[in-house]
Amino acid sequence: MDPVIVVGAGPVGLSLALALAGSGVPSVVLDEGPGKDLPRPARTVVLHADTAAMAQRLGCTTLRDEGAYYAAWRTVRRGRDTRRTAFGDGPAPAPLHVPQHALARGLRDAAGTHPLVQLVTDSKLDSLEQDDRGVTAHTRGAETTWWRGSYLVGCDGARSTVRKLLGIRFPGRTAVERHAVAALRTELPWPGEALLHRDPPRETTARPLADGVWRLDWLLPGRGELVTPDALVTLVRDSLAGWCGGSTPPYDLLDTGVHTLHHRLARRWRDGRAFLAGDAAHLLGALGTQGVEEGLRDAENLAWKLALAWHQGASEALLDSYEEERRTAVAARLRAADQSMPVLRGGGGLRTLLPGSARAGELLLTDGHLGRGPLGAEPSYAPPVAVREVPTDTDPGGPVANVPVTAPDGSTVPLRDLLGRGRLLVVLVAPGTGVWDRRHWLGAGLMPRLAAAVSALPVRTELLVADGYPGAPAHTVLLVRPDGHLAATFAGVRPAELYEAADSVRWGAPEGTRAPLDPSSKTPATPTHPAVID
């Protein structure tokens, strides 16, 4: 079968190619540029628990050296601390702040050494054609070439050529926010702690990077004058002096810029065998939302569905579910930002009517920056069939807790380390298994029956054991999607129900390929894929 064509070699396109490769799917990444990521320290990305784990799982090694985890988040209003959230040993994981060029370089290095990823530089897409079996794309650049792929994904940014060739509209709002930004090396009174400083109408954020570097953002009037270099230096000096007792500490200015944020959402994210992801599908970024992070979530959601289609075929409903799930999640982000904007940025309206609206606004902004609440929390995807025999702290469709799990080979790793390989995960909650000899628990208790049920599922599945899971009693069985979202929970081993839930995860098989159920035994009559339990 032909590889998947990925148009665009930014963080989203590279992540998609690596995620496909992790599921055994080859790809061709068409890069319009020369294959180098120019350093821009003032252009950064904040990754929360799910996306940071994804980038590390894909082999991005630059995060360790060039990223920085927040030690804490401080909210200051009119010079007084109003809120402080500390990270470290607590349950809330710290956000990871990294230059975007470092993230892209780490992903590019990983892609460049993977045998299933072909990186092609100086290749600009100028036409594409589709048929029932695949997509043909034409590029110009160093050489004029036709490419043949099973599917094509446009990860080519806000001015996406793929989106334009497909004739997909991209409506939305222009210049929702403007920020002056600077990256500088200096010492601040709160090493490693990020800061949101509100002195309405002024708003400033300071976020740490590695090696003593900080990114500073200043909210600008929506339609103000151009920010001159002298004006930006004045912002830097005034902010540093305000935080350091009235005198400006020594600093080394590394990079500056003005970012204008737009909010747009493509009408469609799928057209036959062609898809959109990242900035080609959506633009957001106001009020602490993170456009690159949402693009990484696009890649993780789409990769396992394309992998299933590539290896064994997939229903149209499964491929349609990419747009349904991801577009709905991003639309909710944009809607939350639009609804919050009058409270957080306006001079009247709800601000004058609701007591405590300033505090509520600060909490909302903080949640957006920290990956919580309507502006920042990891998305949940409503499953086609909700199965929740056992209530847990995670609702069906929500992101699973990153608990330690043990595979039958004896290795124990965080659950998120096993995502992204195109497999479903079945997790048995069995307290005490962590101290058992692996030779014994494979043949003890529920395991033999569960292993037999897992081996009969219609998609590749990995069987795991956990000592515990938040809110789940012993002998709970969790069915987890390849992208880490909970599909179903069961009380013990329920082969027929487990099969039906696994089939619903893939939204039904292509016509004529589904294994029938034996009505007498209530178990699948013909196993189609073995469980990964050896």
mmCIF file of C-alpha atoms in Angstrom, residues 86-92:
data_model
loop_
_atom_site.group_PDB
_atom_site.id
_atom_site.type_symbol
_atom_site.label_atom_id
_atom_site.label_comp_id
_atom_site.label_asym_id
_atom_site.label_seq_id
_atom_site.Cartn_x
_atom_site.Cartn_y
_atom_site.Cartn_z
ATOM 1 C CA ALA A 86 3.333 25.051 42.930
ATOM 2 C CA PHE A 87 4.406 21.989 40.943
ATOM 3 C CA GLY A 88 6.804 19.181 41.604
ATOM 4 C CA ASP A 89 5.595 16.454 43.923
ATOM 5 C CA GLY A 90 1.907 17.379 43.726
ATOM 6 C CA PRO A 91 -0.758 15.733 41.564
ATOM 7 C CA ALA A 92 -0.815 18.564 38.998
#
